[in-house]
Coordinates of C-alpha atoms and ligand atoms in Angstrom, one line a residue:
M19 CA -20.8 -2.3 31.1
D20 CA -23.2 -3.2 28.3
A21 CA -21.1 -1.1 25.9
M22 CA -17.9 -3.0 27.0
I23 CA -19.6 -6.4 26.4
N24 CA -20.8 -5.3 23.0
S25 CA -17.3 -4.0 22.0
E26 CA -15.7 -7.3 23.2
A27 CA -18.3 -9.3 21.2
S28 CA -17.6 -7.3 18.0
Q29 CA -13.9 -7.7 18.5
E30 CA -14.5 -11.5 18.9
T31 CA -16.5 -11.4 15.6
L32 CA -13.8 -9.5 13.8
Y33 CA -11.1 -12.0 14.9
T34 CA -13.3 -14.9 13.8
E35 CA -13.8 -13.3 10.4
I36 CA -10.1 -12.6 10.0
K37 CA -9.3 -16.3 11.0
S38 CA -11.8 -17.5 8.5
F39 CA -10.4 -15.2 5.8
F40 CA -6.8 -16.5 6.3
D41 CA -7.9 -20.2 6.7
S42 CA -9.8 -20.2 3.5
A43 CA -7.3 -18.2 1.4
P44 CA -5.3 -20.1 -1.2
P45 CA -1.8 -20.5 0.3
L46 CA 0.8 -18.0 -1.0
R47 CA 2.9 -19.9 -3.5
D48 CA 6.1 -17.9 -2.9
A49 CA 5.8 -17.4 0.9
P50 CA 9.2 -18.9 1.8
D51 CA 10.9 -16.6 -0.8
I52 CA 9.1 -13.5 0.4
S53 CA 10.0 -14.3 4.0
R54 CA 13.6 -14.8 3.0
K55 CA 13.7 -11.5 1.2
L56 CA 12.1 -9.7 4.1
D57 CA 14.6 -11.3 6.6
E58 CA 17.5 -10.2 4.5
F59 CA 16.1 -6.7 3.9
L60 CA 15.4 -6.1 7.6
K61 CA 18.8 -7.5 8.8
W62 CA 20.6 -5.3 6.3
N63 CA 18.6 -2.2 7.4
S64 CA 18.9 -2.8 11.1
V65 CA 22.1 -0.9 11.4
S66 CA 24.1 1.4 13.6
P67 CA 23.2 5.1 13.7
G68 CA 24.9 7.3 11.1
S69 CA 24.9 4.7 8.4
E70 CA 23.5 5.5 5.0
R71 CA 21.0 2.7 5.5
G72 CA 17.9 3.9 7.2
S73 CA 17.0 2.9 10.8
R74 CA 13.4 3.8 9.9
I75 CA 11.6 1.5 7.6
V76 CA 8.2 2.2 6.0
C77 CA 5.9 -0.3 4.3
V78 CA 4.1 1.5 1.4
T79 CA 1.1 -0.3 -0.1
S80 CA 0.1 0.7 -3.6
G81 CA -2.4 -0.2 -6.3
G82 CA -5.8 -1.9 -6.1
T83 CA -6.5 -5.5 -5.0
T84 CA -8.6 -7.9 -7.2
V85 CA -11.3 -10.3 -6.1
P86 CA -11.2 -13.4 -8.3
L87 CA -14.7 -14.8 -9.2
E88 CA -13.3 -18.2 -10.4
Q89 CA -10.5 -20.3 -8.9
R90 CA -9.0 -20.7 -12.4
C91 CA -9.5 -17.0 -12.8
V92 CA -10.9 -15.6 -16.0
R93 CA -13.0 -12.8 -14.4
Y94 CA -12.4 -10.6 -11.4
I95 CA -13.6 -7.5 -9.6
D96 CA -11.0 -4.7 -9.5
N97 CA -10.4 -1.7 -7.2
F98 CA -9.4 1.6 -8.7
S99 CA -5.8 2.8 -8.1
S100 CA -3.1 3.7 -10.6
G101 CA -0.4 3.3 -8.0
H102 CA 0.8 6.8 -8.6
R103 CA 0.4 7.8 -4.9
G104 CA 2.4 4.8 -3.6
A105 CA 5.1 5.2 -6.2
A106 CA 5.6 8.9 -5.7
S107 CA 5.5 8.5 -1.9
T108 CA 8.1 5.8 -2.1
E109 CA 10.5 8.2 -3.8
Y110 CA 10.0 10.9 -1.2
F111 CA 10.4 8.4 1.7
L112 CA 13.7 7.2 0.2
K113 CA 14.8 10.8 -0.2
A114 CA 13.9 11.4 3.5
G115 CA 16.3 8.6 4.5
Y116 CA 13.7 5.8 5.0
S117 CA 14.2 2.3 3.7
V118 CA 11.0 1.2 1.9
I119 CA 9.1 -2.1 1.5
F120 CA 6.9 -1.4 -1.6
L121 CA 4.0 -3.8 -1.6
Y122 CA 2.4 -3.1 -5.0
R123 CA -0.1 -4.4 -7.5
R124 CA 1.5 -6.0 -10.5
G125 CA 1.4 -3.7 -13.6
T126 CA 0.8 -0.4 -11.6
C127 CA 3.0 2.7 -11.4
Q128 CA 6.6 2.1 -10.2
P129 CA 8.9 4.4 -8.2
Y130 CA 11.1 6.7 -10.5
C131 CA 9.1 5.6 -13.6
R132 CA 6.3 8.1 -13.3
S133 CA 7.5 10.3 -16.0
L134 CA 8.0 7.5 -18.6
P135 CA 5.4 7.0 -21.3
D136 CA 2.7 4.3 -21.0
D137 CA 4.6 1.9 -23.2
P138 CA 8.2 2.7 -22.2
L139 CA 9.9 -0.2 -24.1
L140 CA 8.4 0.8 -27.5
E141 CA 8.3 4.6 -26.9
C142 CA 11.6 5.2 -25.2
F143 CA 13.9 3.1 -27.5
E144 CA 14.7 3.0 -31.2
S145 CA 16.9 1.0 -33.5
A146 CA 20.3 2.8 -34.1
S147 CA 21.6 0.2 -36.6
D148 CA 21.0 -3.4 -37.3
S149 CA 22.3 -4.6 -34.0
N150 CA 22.0 -1.6 -31.6
I151 CA 19.2 0.0 -29.7
Q152 CA 19.4 3.5 -28.4
V153 CA 17.3 5.7 -26.1
R154 CA 15.2 8.4 -28.0
Q155 CA 16.5 11.9 -27.2
L156 CA 13.0 13.0 -26.0
H157 CA 13.0 10.4 -23.2
S158 CA 16.7 10.2 -22.4
E159 CA 16.6 12.3 -19.2
A160 CA 13.6 10.4 -17.8
V161 CA 15.1 7.0 -18.7
K162 CA 18.5 8.0 -17.1
R163 CA 16.8 9.1 -13.9
A164 CA 14.6 6.0 -13.7
I165 CA 17.5 3.6 -14.2
S166 CA 20.0 5.4 -12.0
E167 CA 17.8 6.3 -9.0
H168 CA 15.8 3.1 -9.0
N169 CA 18.8 0.8 -9.4
V170 CA 20.8 2.7 -6.8
A171 CA 18.0 2.3 -4.2
V172 CA 17.7 -1.4 -4.9
A173 CA 21.5 -2.0 -5.1
K174 CA 22.0 -0.2 -1.8
G175 CA 19.4 -2.5 -0.2
L176 CA 17.0 0.5 0.6
L177 CA 14.1 -0.6 -1.6
L178 CA 12.4 -4.0 -1.5
K179 CA 9.6 -4.5 -4.0
L180 CA 6.9 -7.2 -3.4
P181 CA 4.1 -7.6 -5.9
F182 CA 0.5 -8.8 -5.4
T183 CA -2.6 -9.2 -7.5
T184 CA -5.5 -10.6 -5.4
I185 CA -6.9 -9.6 -2.1
F186 CA -5.7 -13.0 -0.8
E187 CA -2.1 -12.3 -1.7
Y188 CA -2.2 -8.7 -0.5
L189 CA -3.4 -9.5 3.0
Q190 CA -1.2 -12.5 3.5
I191 CA 1.9 -10.6 2.4
L192 CA 0.9 -7.5 4.5
Q193 CA 0.7 -9.9 7.5
L194 CA 4.2 -11.4 6.8
I195 CA 5.6 -7.9 6.5
A196 CA 4.0 -6.6 9.6
L197 CA 5.0 -9.6 11.8
S198 CA 8.6 -9.3 10.5
M199 CA 8.7 -5.5 11.2
R200 CA 7.3 -5.9 14.8
S201 CA 10.8 -5.8 16.4
L202 CA 11.5 -2.3 14.9
G203 CA 9.0 -0.8 17.4
A204 CA 8.3 2.9 16.8
H205 CA 10.8 3.1 14.0
A206 CA 8.4 1.1 11.7
M207 CA 5.8 2.9 9.7
F208 CA 2.9 1.6 7.7
Y209 CA 1.6 3.9 4.8
L210 CA -1.5 2.1 3.5
A211 CA -2.3 3.7 0.2
A212 CA -3.5 0.6 -1.6
A213 CA -7.2 0.4 -2.5
V214 CA -8.3 -2.7 -0.8
S215 CA -11.4 -4.7 -1.8
D216 CA -14.3 -4.5 0.7
F217 CA -16.0 -7.7 -0.6
Y218 CA -14.7 -11.1 -1.7
V219 CA -15.8 -14.6 -2.7
P220 CA -14.5 -17.1 -0.2
W221 CA -12.2 -19.6 -1.9
E222 CA -14.2 -22.7 -1.0
S223 CA -17.4 -21.3 -2.4
M224 CA -15.8 -20.1 -5.6
A225 CA -16.5 -21.8 -8.9
E226 CA -13.4 -23.8 -10.0
H227 CA -13.9 -23.3 -13.8
K228 CA -14.9 -20.3 -15.9
I229 CA -18.5 -19.4 -15.1
Q230 CA -20.7 -20.2 -18.1
S231 CA -22.7 -17.3 -19.5
G232 CA -25.5 -19.4 -21.0
S233 CA -27.2 -20.1 -17.6
G234 CA -28.8 -16.6 -17.2
P235 CA -28.1 -13.8 -14.7
L236 CA -25.2 -14.4 -12.4
D237 CA -26.2 -14.8 -8.7
M238 CA -23.2 -14.6 -6.4
R239 CA -22.8 -13.9 -2.7
L240 CA -19.8 -11.7 -1.7
V241 CA -18.6 -11.7 1.9
Q242 CA -17.2 -8.6 3.6
V243 CA -13.4 -8.5 3.7
P244 CA -12.5 -8.0 7.4
K245 CA -10.9 -4.6 8.0
M246 CA -7.3 -5.6 8.9
L247 CA -6.4 -2.1 10.2
S248 CA -7.4 -2.9 13.8
V249 CA -5.6 -6.2 13.9
L250 CA -2.5 -4.6 12.3
R251 CA -2.5 -1.9 14.9
K252 CA -3.3 -4.0 18.0
E253 CA -1.7 -7.4 17.3
W254 CA 0.7 -7.4 14.4
V255 CA 2.7 -4.2 15.0
P256 CA 1.4 -2.5 18.1
M257 CA 4.3 0.0 18.3
A258 CA 4.4 1.0 14.6
F259 CA 3.3 4.4 13.3
C260 CA 0.2 3.7 11.1
I261 CA -1.2 5.8 8.4
S262 CA -4.3 4.8 6.5
F263 CA -6.1 6.5 3.6
K264 CA -9.7 7.5 3.2
L265 CA -11.0 7.9 -0.4
E266 CA -14.4 9.3 -1.2
T267 CA -16.0 10.8 -4.3
D268 CA -18.4 13.0 -2.2
S269 CA -16.3 15.7 -0.5
K270 CA -19.2 16.4 2.0
I271 CA -18.6 13.1 3.8
L272 CA -14.9 12.8 3.4
L273 CA -13.6 14.4 6.7
E274 CA -16.3 12.8 8.8
K275 CA -15.4 9.4 7.5
A276 CA -11.7 10.1 8.0
D277 CA -12.4 11.1 11.6
M278 CA -14.3 7.8 12.1
A279 CA -11.5 5.7 10.7
L280 CA -9.0 7.5 13.0
T281 CA -10.9 6.6 16.1
K282 CA -12.3 3.2 15.1
Y283 CA -9.0 1.7 13.9
R284 CA -6.8 3.8 16.2
M285 CA -4.7 5.0 13.3
H286 CA -2.0 7.7 14.1
V287 CA -2.9 9.5 10.8
V288 CA -5.6 9.2 8.2
V289 CA -4.9 10.9 4.9
A290 CA -8.3 12.0 3.4
N291 CA -8.5 12.4 -0.3
E292 CA -11.2 13.0 -2.9
L293 CA -11.0 11.1 -6.1
S294 CA -11.0 14.0 -8.6
T295 CA -8.6 16.3 -6.6
R296 CA -6.3 13.6 -5.1
K297 CA -3.2 14.8 -7.0
E298 CA -3.7 18.4 -5.9
E299 CA -4.7 18.3 -2.3
V300 CA -5.1 15.9 0.7
V301 CA -6.0 16.5 4.3
V302 CA -3.9 14.9 7.0
V303 CA -6.3 14.0 9.9
T304 CA -4.8 13.4 13.3
S305 CA -6.1 13.4 16.9
S306 CA -4.5 16.9 17.3
G307 CA -6.0 18.5 14.2
K308 CA -6.5 18.5 10.5
F309 CA -3.8 19.8 8.1
S310 CA -4.5 20.6 4.5
V311 CA -1.6 19.7 2.2
R312 CA -1.4 21.1 -1.3
R313 CA 0.8 20.7 -4.3
D314 CA 3.0 23.7 -5.0
K315 CA 1.4 24.9 -8.3
T316 CA 4.2 27.5 -8.8
Q317 CA 6.7 24.6 -9.4
A318 CA 6.5 22.7 -12.6
G319 CA 6.0 19.0 -12.0
A320 CA 5.6 19.4 -8.2
D321 CA 3.8 16.5 -6.4
V322 CA 1.4 16.7 -3.5
E323 CA 3.4 13.8 -2.0
S324 CA 6.4 16.0 -1.4
P325 CA 4.8 18.2 1.3
L326 CA 2.8 15.2 2.5
I327 CA 5.7 13.0 3.2
E328 CA 7.6 15.9 4.8
L329 CA 4.7 16.4 7.3
L330 CA 4.4 12.7 8.0
V331 CA 8.1 12.3 8.6
E332 CA 7.8 15.2 11.2
K333 CA 4.9 13.4 12.9
H334 CA 6.8 10.1 12.9
S335 CA 9.8 11.8 14.5
A336 CA 7.6 13.2 17.2
Y337 CA 6.1 9.8 17.8
I338 CA 9.5 8.1 18.1
E339 CA 10.5 10.8 20.7
D340 CA 7.3 10.3 22.6
S341 CA 7.7 6.5 22.6
K342 CA 11.0 6.9 24.4
S343 CA 9.4 8.5 27.5
Ligands
LIG6 O1 -3.1 5.1 -6.9 P1 -3.7 6.5 -7.3 O2 -4.4 6.4 -8.6 O3 -2.6 7.5 -7.2 O4 -4.8 6.8 -6.2 C1 -4.5 6.9 -4.8 C2 -5.6 6.4 -3.9 C3 -6.8 7.3 -4.2 C4 -6.0 5.0 -4.3 C5 -5.1 6.5 -2.5 O5 -4.7 7.8 -2.2 C6 -6.2 6.0 -1.4 O6 -7.0 6.8 -1.0 N1 -6.1 4.7 -1.1 C7 -7.1 4.1 -0.2 C8 -8.3 3.7 -0.9 C9 -9.3 2.9 -0.1 O7 -9.3 1.7 -0.3 O8 -10.0 3.6 0.7 P2 -11.1 2.9 1.7 O9 -11.9 4.0 2.2 O10 -11.9 1.8 1.0 O11 -10.2 2.2 2.8 C10 -9.6 2.9 3.9 C11 -8.4 2.2 4.4 O12 -8.8 0.9 4.9 C12 -7.3 2.0 3.4 O13 -6.1 2.4 4.0 C13 -7.3 0.4 3.2 O14 -5.9 0.0 3.1 C14 -7.9 -0.1 4.5 N2 -8.8 -1.3 4.2 C15 -9.8 -1.3 3.3 C16 -10.6 -2.4 3.1 C17 -10.4 -3.5 3.9 N3 -11.1 -4.6 3.7 N4 -9.4 -3.5 4.8 C18 -8.6 -2.5 5.0 O15 -7.7 -2.5 5.8

């Protein structure tokens, strides 16, 4: 009885923290435009069986969120993520017949552009004559692939890309996406690979102007960002198949933490990865067991995301079947 009261009280505290996070967040400037794009995308992809457009839709989050330290932001705290995991996974989900909402940090890795050099504009192109620009031979295959596959996915209405920078933008857009995907039931999937800030400065207590360095050491109070995973699972999209990630640098605690996340946030899957080996191996943690997934080292350029997405699609299919009974 005491345990039940305690858990209800902590639930209540979480909801108060979430409300206070959203109430104090600076309003999304382009919310109407994002809602319109989501509406159009979901209408287009809610189609009859057999169509090329997917009846399954996944929201892939990618890249790290920032925490601004000033309202007219000059300085911010960042979270590590190159966006490679999200971009690669998006490609494999599209290949598996899913439509994808790609919620990504501006400036991070993009689907189909992973094999382009760091500065594609300057490195991939050269002047052919006074007025013409041509693709350098060395990069022509990669450029062709990026343009054709990316543009085909967008033109067919199978890929919607929505950018964020701050933790405020990320969580507000994630909520808009989740609420609009609610009606898809078990066909909706959330693949939360973004590295989300754990602490933030509430907007109302944030300095408006650039913090001056002449006034000695900086003393600043950061508040915990409420974990949105429980509210996503319970309130926003109760029927969706939800996958979160667990990143650690100490492999000894990784699986234990992933198990905890699975139970605490009632995720269907937690993908456990260690920072230094994340491109080689991940462990898919579910209530029915743990599955180690490795990149196929015998194939040049093989990604760990290929077998990972294959396994997750299988698990999602089983979940959709189960939800029918
Ligand atoms: O982008 P790459 O360079 O390819 O790297 C990929 C990756 C290592 C970033 C990715 O595979 C990964 O592990 N992403 C999750 C990193 C992370 O934030 O882990 P975490 O243990 O802090 O959070 C666990 C989960 O809780 C995440 O799914 C996150 O979306 C969620 N979270 C976190 C904080 C918070 N306040 N609310 C949340 O919902």
